[in-house]
Amino acid sequence: MPHMRRFTEMNREQLRAAADSLVVLPIGATEQHGPHLPTGTDFFTITAVAEESARIASAEIPVIITPALPFGSSDHHLSFGATLSLSTETYYRVLRELVESLVTGGFRRIFLLNGHGGNHELAELAARDIALRRDAHVAAGS
């Protein structure tokens, strides 16, 4: 029976044995959201969406959730302050290297689940580029 597991709660032997699972990598941001919301809004939201989606999907397929990436491509928020951002080049590279780590670890089905508008195109590009170069199914969605 399939089930949802957290990457950080599994040891290397358990992860090796679960290599046929769908791995979900939630990606968020830490940035200002005006005077009414916390800077972790995108991170908190995508974590909750990933957990609930994985719980539902795990009724049919095995799903592993990685820790959510709390930083994003948020340079358009920098002028407001209260924002931690990675440049376009750095963010793209971080996504590629995280997914490459999963592929090198034996995973072949990876989904980047995005919760911040500024990450959208970079996540799709990273997923496409890895899927073209490696023997893995990699996709991204917001």
Backbone as CSV, one residue per row, in Angstrom:
resi,resn,N_x,N_y,N_z,CA_x,CA_y,CA_z,C_x,C_y,C_z
1,MET,0.848,-1.185,0.000,0.000,0.000,0.000,0.886,1.238,0.000
2,PRO,0.722,2.133,-0.990,1.531,3.352,-1.046,1.291,4.238,0.183
3,HIS,2.258,5.086,0.438,2.111,6.015,1.545,3.055,7.197,1.365
4,MET,2.816,8.236,2.133,3.609,9.452,2.097,4.633,9.402,3.217
5,ARG,5.874,9.760,2.866,6.940,9.800,3.863,7.723,11.090,3.695
6,ARG,8.394,11.482,4.764,9.245,12.663,4.737,10.702,12.230,4.562
7,PHE,11.368,12.817,3.593,12.763,12.514,3.274,13.640,12.601,4.524
8,THR,13.425,13.632,5.321,14.267,13.877,6.495,14.032,12.893,7.628
9,GLU,12.988,12.099,7.552,12.704,11.111,8.591,13.145,9.706,8.180
10,MET,13.742,9.602,6.999,14.158,8.303,6.472,15.682,8.201,6.482
11,ASN,16.189,6.984,6.671,17.633,6.803,6.584,18.006,6.421,5.155
12,ARG,19.298,6.290,4.885,19.720,6.050,3.506,19.231,4.720,2.964
13,GLU,19.128,3.702,3.798,18.638,2.404,3.333,17.153,2.486,2.973
14,GLN,16.388,3.185,3.784,14.966,3.363,3.486,14.784,4.160,2.201
15,LEU,15.611,5.178,2.003,15.507,5.986,0.790,15.907,5.184,-0.446
16,ARG,16.928,4.390,-0.344,17.317,3.519,-1.474,16.173,2.583,-1.842
17,ALA,15.545,2.005,-0.834,14.457,1.063,-1.070,13.216,1.751,-1.639
18,ALA,13.123,3.059,-1.463,11.952,3.816,-1.915,12.224,4.606,-3.191
19,ALA,13.250,4.237,-3.928,13.661,5.000,-5.107,12.589,5.076,-6.192
20,ASP,11.595,4.190,-6.163,10.522,4.245,-7.156,9.426,5.246,-6.779
21,SER,9.571,5.896,-5.646,8.583,6.879,-5.188,8.638,8.159,-6.009
22,LEU,7.542,8.881,-6.000,7.532,10.245,-6.506,8.112,11.121,-5.402
23,VAL,9.125,11.907,-5.732,9.699,12.830,-4.759,9.172,14.230,-5.064
24,VAL,8.593,14.857,-4.056,8.077,16.220,-4.189,9.014,17.151,-3.452
25,LEU,9.543,18.145,-4.181,10.406,19.166,-3.605,9.632,20.479,-3.595
26,PRO,9.087,20.871,-2.440,8.359,22.136,-2.352,9.342,23.309,-2.388
27,ILE,9.008,24.337,-3.146,9.860,25.530,-3.204,9.024,26.764,-2.891
28,GLY,9.537,27.560,-1.970,8.807,28.741,-1.524,9.657,29.990,-1.612
29,ALA,9.474,30.875,-0.657,10.230,32.119,-0.584,10.107,32.677,0.824
30,THR,11.034,33.552,1.150,10.968,34.313,2.400,11.050,35.775,1.989
31,GLU,9.916,36.460,2.076,9.846,37.836,1.568,8.704,38.587,2.235
32,GLN,8.759,39.872,2.088,7.698,40.703,2.652,6.387,40.433,1.930
33,HIS,5.307,40.509,2.670,3.964,40.398,2.106,3.093,41.529,2.634
34,GLY,3.671,42.713,2.700,2.937,43.852,3.214,2.890,43.824,4.728
35,PRO,2.107,44.731,5.305,2.062,44.838,6.761,1.187,43.789,7.448
36,HIS,0.506,42.948,6.656,-0.500,42.048,7.224,-0.120,40.569,7.240
37,LEU,0.956,40.169,6.554,1.314,38.751,6.496,2.774,38.546,6.885
38,PRO,3.104,37.378,7.427,4.491,37.105,7.799,5.368,36.851,6.566
39,THR,6.661,37.034,6.735,7.602,36.834,5.626,7.669,35.372,5.179
40,GLY,7.218,34.458,5.999,7.242,33.043,5.648,5.990,32.550,4.952
41,THR,5.115,33.441,4.531,3.827,33.044,3.948,3.974,32.021,2.825
42,ASP,4.837,32.286,1.840,4.986,31.354,0.712,5.549,30.015,1.178
43,PHE,6.490,30.048,2.093,7.098,28.834,2.633,6.069,28.025,3.429
44,PHE,5.316,28.705,4.293,4.304,28.009,5.102,3.228,27.389,4.214
45,THR,2.784,28.164,3.227,1.701,27.717,2.356,2.115,26.520,1.517
46,ILE,3.296,26.590,0.879,3.692,25.485,0.005,3.988,24.220,0.812
47,THR,4.453,24.388,2.035,4.674,23.219,2.883,3.345,22.523,3.171
48,ALA,2.326,23.292,3.508,1.010,22.720,3.794,0.398,22.092,2.544
49,VAL,0.521,22.762,1.403,-0.020,22.218,0.150,0.697,20.916,-0.204
50,ALA,2.013,20.880,-0.056,2.783,19.675,-0.378,2.368,18.516,0.515
51,GLU,2.244,18.773,1.797,1.891,17.695,2.736,0.495,17.139,2.435
52,GLU,-0.463,18.006,2.230,-1.827,17.526,1.980,-1.940,16.855,0.615
53,SER,-1.302,17.418,-0.392,-1.333,16.806,-1.726,-0.683,15.435,-1.706
54,ALA,0.453,15.335,-1.017,1.149,14.045,-0.925,0.322,13.034,-0.155
55,ARG,-0.362,13.490,0.872,-1.205,12.591,1.648,-2.303,12.001,0.753
56,ILE,-2.911,12.841,-0.061,-3.980,12.383,-0.957,-3.413,11.470,-2.047
57,ALA,-2.333,11.898,-2.700,-1.747,11.119,-3.792,-1.200,9.779,-3.307
58,SER,-0.771,9.751,-2.052,-0.154,8.528,-1.529,-1.145,7.382,-1.364
59,ALA,-2.416,7.650,-1.569,-3.392,6.558,-1.586,-3.186,5.688,-2.826
60,GLU,-2.517,6.244,-3.852,-2.322,5.524,-5.104,-0.868,5.260,-5.458
61,ILE,0.023,6.155,-5.048,1.452,5.994,-5.371,2.279,6.361,-4.141
62,PRO,3.481,5.792,-4.015,4.339,6.192,-2.899,4.919,7.588,-3.152
63,VAL,4.872,8.429,-2.142,5.335,9.813,-2.257,6.293,10.117,-1.109
64,ILE,7.383,10.789,-1.462,8.326,11.283,-0.464,8.400,12.796,-0.612
65,ILE,8.289,13.498,0.510,8.397,14.959,0.498,9.745,15.357,1.080
66,THR,10.467,16.190,0.344,11.717,16.739,0.858,11.396,17.969,1.717
67,PRO,12.375,18.462,2.453,12.145,19.740,3.131,11.877,20.826,2.089
68,ALA,11.048,21.769,2.428,10.756,22.878,1.516,11.953,23.821,1.452
69,LEU,12.239,24.308,0.252,13.273,25.321,0.070,12.677,26.660,0.492
70,PRO,13.206,27.292,1.559,12.566,28.487,2.092,12.932,29.781,1.368
71,PHE,13.872,29.705,0.421,14.302,30.919,-0.286,13.925,30.810,-1.745
72,GLY,13.688,31.952,-2.360,13.289,31.962,-3.753,13.933,33.089,-4.513
73,SER,13.450,33.264,-5.720,13.880,34.359,-6.570,12.923,35.524,-6.324
74,SER,13.345,36.417,-5.432,12.434,37.469,-4.953,13.029,38.866,-5.076
75,ASP,13.926,39.066,-6.041,14.572,40.376,-6.166,13.558,41.515,-6.330
76,HIS,12.414,41.233,-6.914,11.386,42.255,-7.107,10.774,42.719,-5.779
77,HIS,11.092,42.060,-4.677,10.614,42.459,-3.354,11.683,43.167,-2.538
78,LEU,12.915,43.186,-2.997,14.022,43.708,-2.194,13.830,45.169,-1.777
79,SER,13.253,45.966,-2.628,13.100,47.389,-2.298,12.149,47.615,-1.116
80,PHE,11.314,46.647,-0.792,10.398,46.757,0.339,11.067,46.366,1.651
81,GLY,12.214,45.678,1.578,12.879,45.164,2.765,12.240,43.851,3.203
82,ALA,12.722,43.285,4.292,12.181,42.055,4.888,12.136,40.893,3.885
83,THR,13.128,40.820,3.005,13.153,39.809,1.957,14.526,39.171,1.878
84,LEU,14.551,37.849,1.756,15.775,37.099,1.492,15.630,36.509,0.094
85,SER,16.525,36.875,-0.816,16.375,36.468,-2.209,17.668,35.904,-2.761
86,LEU,17.510,34.979,-3.703,18.629,34.456,-4.469,18.534,35.015,-5.883
87,SER,19.678,35.332,-6.488,19.673,35.839,-7.861,19.123,34.770,-8.804
88,THR,18.758,35.177,-9.987,18.230,34.250,-10.990,19.197,33.099,-11.231
89,GLU,20.456,33.428,-11.453,21.460,32.401,-11.740,21.640,31.452,-10.563
90,THR,21.717,32.012,-9.355,21.916,31.183,-8.167,20.713,30.292,-7.916
91,TYR,19.524,30.846,-8.033,18.320,30.062,-7.766,18.192,28.902,-8.748
92,TYR,18.388,29.184,-10.023,18.333,28.133,-11.039,19.345,27.034,-10.703
93,ARG,20.532,27.441,-10.325,21.583,26.468,-10.001,21.239,25.660,-8.751
94,VAL,20.675,26.304,-7.739,20.256,25.587,-6.526,19.219,24.522,-6.877
95,LEU,18.224,24.893,-7.659,17.204,23.915,-8.050,17.821,22.756,-8.819
96,ARG,18.668,23.067,-9.779,19.310,22.006,-10.561,20.125,21.089,-9.676
97,GLU,20.888,21.662,-8.761,21.751,20.838,-7.916,20.949,19.986,-6.937
98,LEU,19.842,20.507,-6.424,18.999,19.702,-5.544,18.375,18.531,-6.303
99,VAL,17.859,18.804,-7.486,17.248,17.733,-8.279,18.318,16.745,-8.742
100,GLU,19.476,17.247,-9.153,20.586,16.356,-9.531,20.961,15.447,-8.365
101,SER,20.925,15.970,-7.150,21.228,15.154,-5.967,20.231,14.013,-5.843
102,LEU,18.965,14.313,-6.071,17.937,13.277,-5.996,18.129,12.228,-7.090
103,VAL,18.430,12.670,-8.300,18.638,11.738,-9.403,19.867,10.869,-9.128
104,THR,20.941,11.472,-8.666,22.146,10.720,-8.328,21.857,9.716,-7.220
105,GLY,20.930,10.061,-6.320,20.537,9.167,-5.240,19.606,8.048,-5.675
106,GLY,19.237,8.014,-6.964,18.441,6.912,-7.479,16.993,7.238,-7.798
107,PHE,16.534,8.431,-7.486,15.141,8.790,-7.756,14.959,9.168,-9.216
108,ARG,13.854,8.763,-9.785,13.595,9.007,-11.203,12.288,9.756,-11.464
109,ARG,11.519,10.011,-10.422,10.263,10.761,-10.572,10.289,11.896,-9.556
110,ILE,10.450,13.123,-10.059,10.635,14.281,-9.182,9.720,15.397,-9.645
111,PHE,9.063,16.014,-8.677,8.168,17.137,-8.979,8.538,18.331,-8.113
112,LEU,8.840,19.454,-8.760,9.081,20.717,-8.063,7.730,21.399,-7.881
113,LEU,7.295,21.522,-6.644,6.000,22.130,-6.334,6.250,23.555,-5.853
114,ASN,5.905,24.518,-6.686,6.232,25.921,-6.442,5.119,26.689,-5.740
115,GLY,5.529,27.513,-4.776,4.578,28.351,-4.060,4.895,29.835,-4.106
116,HIS,5.702,30.274,-5.085,6.063,31.696,-5.204,6.186,32.059,-6.685
117,GLY,5.467,33.090,-7.095,5.434,33.480,-8.505,6.790,33.701,-9.137
118,GLY,7.724,34.282,-8.414,9.042,34.574,-8.969,9.865,33.335,-9.274
119,ASN,9.473,32.185,-8.751,10.206,30.937,-8.976,9.701,30.167,-10.194
120,HIS,8.524,30.504,-10.669,7.804,29.678,-11.639,8.646,29.289,-12.861
121,GLU,9.111,30.266,-13.611,9.832,29.980,-14.849,11.142,29.255,-14.582
122,LEU,11.825,29.630,-13.501,13.107,28.991,-13.189,12.918,27.527,-12.811
123,ALA,11.852,27.222,-12.098,11.574,25.830,-11.742,11.265,25.013,-12.992
124,GLU,10.466,25.550,-13.888,10.157,24.844,-15.123,11.405,24.619,-15.964
125,LEU,12.260,25.629,-16.035,13.492,25.524,-16.810,14.433,24.481,-16.206
126,ALA,14.597,24.506,-14.903,15.468,23.526,-14.242,14.935,22.109,-14.461
127,ALA,13.641,21.923,-14.315,13.042,20.594,-14.517,13.258,20.119,-15.945
128,ARG,13.018,20.978,-16.896,13.191,20.605,-18.305,14.635,20.245,-18.610
129,ASP,15.566,21.083,-18.154,16.974,20.855,-18.464,17.483,19.538,-17.884
130,ILE,17.071,19.204,-16.678,17.511,17.946,-16.080,16.857,16.761,-16.780
131,ALA,15.580,16.871,-17.069,14.877,15.777,-17.748,15.479,15.497,-19.127
132,LEU,16.003,16.501,-19.783,16.635,16.306,-21.092,18.003,15.638,-20.979
133,ARG,18.687,15.850,-19.874,20.049,15.343,-19.698,20.143,14.032,-18.942
134,ARG,19.164,13.738,-18.125,19.254,12.578,-17.238,18.093,11.622,-17.490
135,ASP,18.269,10.399,-17.047,17.225,9.389,-17.159,16.269,9.548,-15.979
136,ALA,15.447,10.587,-16.063,14.518,10.894,-14.971,13.336,11.680,-15.524
137,HIS,12.209,11.499,-14.863,11.014,12.293,-15.188,10.978,13.416,-14.160
138,VAL,11.175,14.628,-14.633,11.210,15.790,-13.740,10.219,16.802,-14.278
139,ALA,9.382,17.331,-13.397,8.385,18.313,-13.789,8.268,19.370,-12.705
140,ALA,7.656,20.471,-13.063,7.439,21.558,-12.113,6.049,22.131,-12.332
141,GLY,5.451,22.613,-11.260,4.149,23.242,-11.344,3.961,24.197,-10.182
142,SER,3.112,25.174,-10.414,2.833,26.181,-9.392,1.414,26.054,-8.911
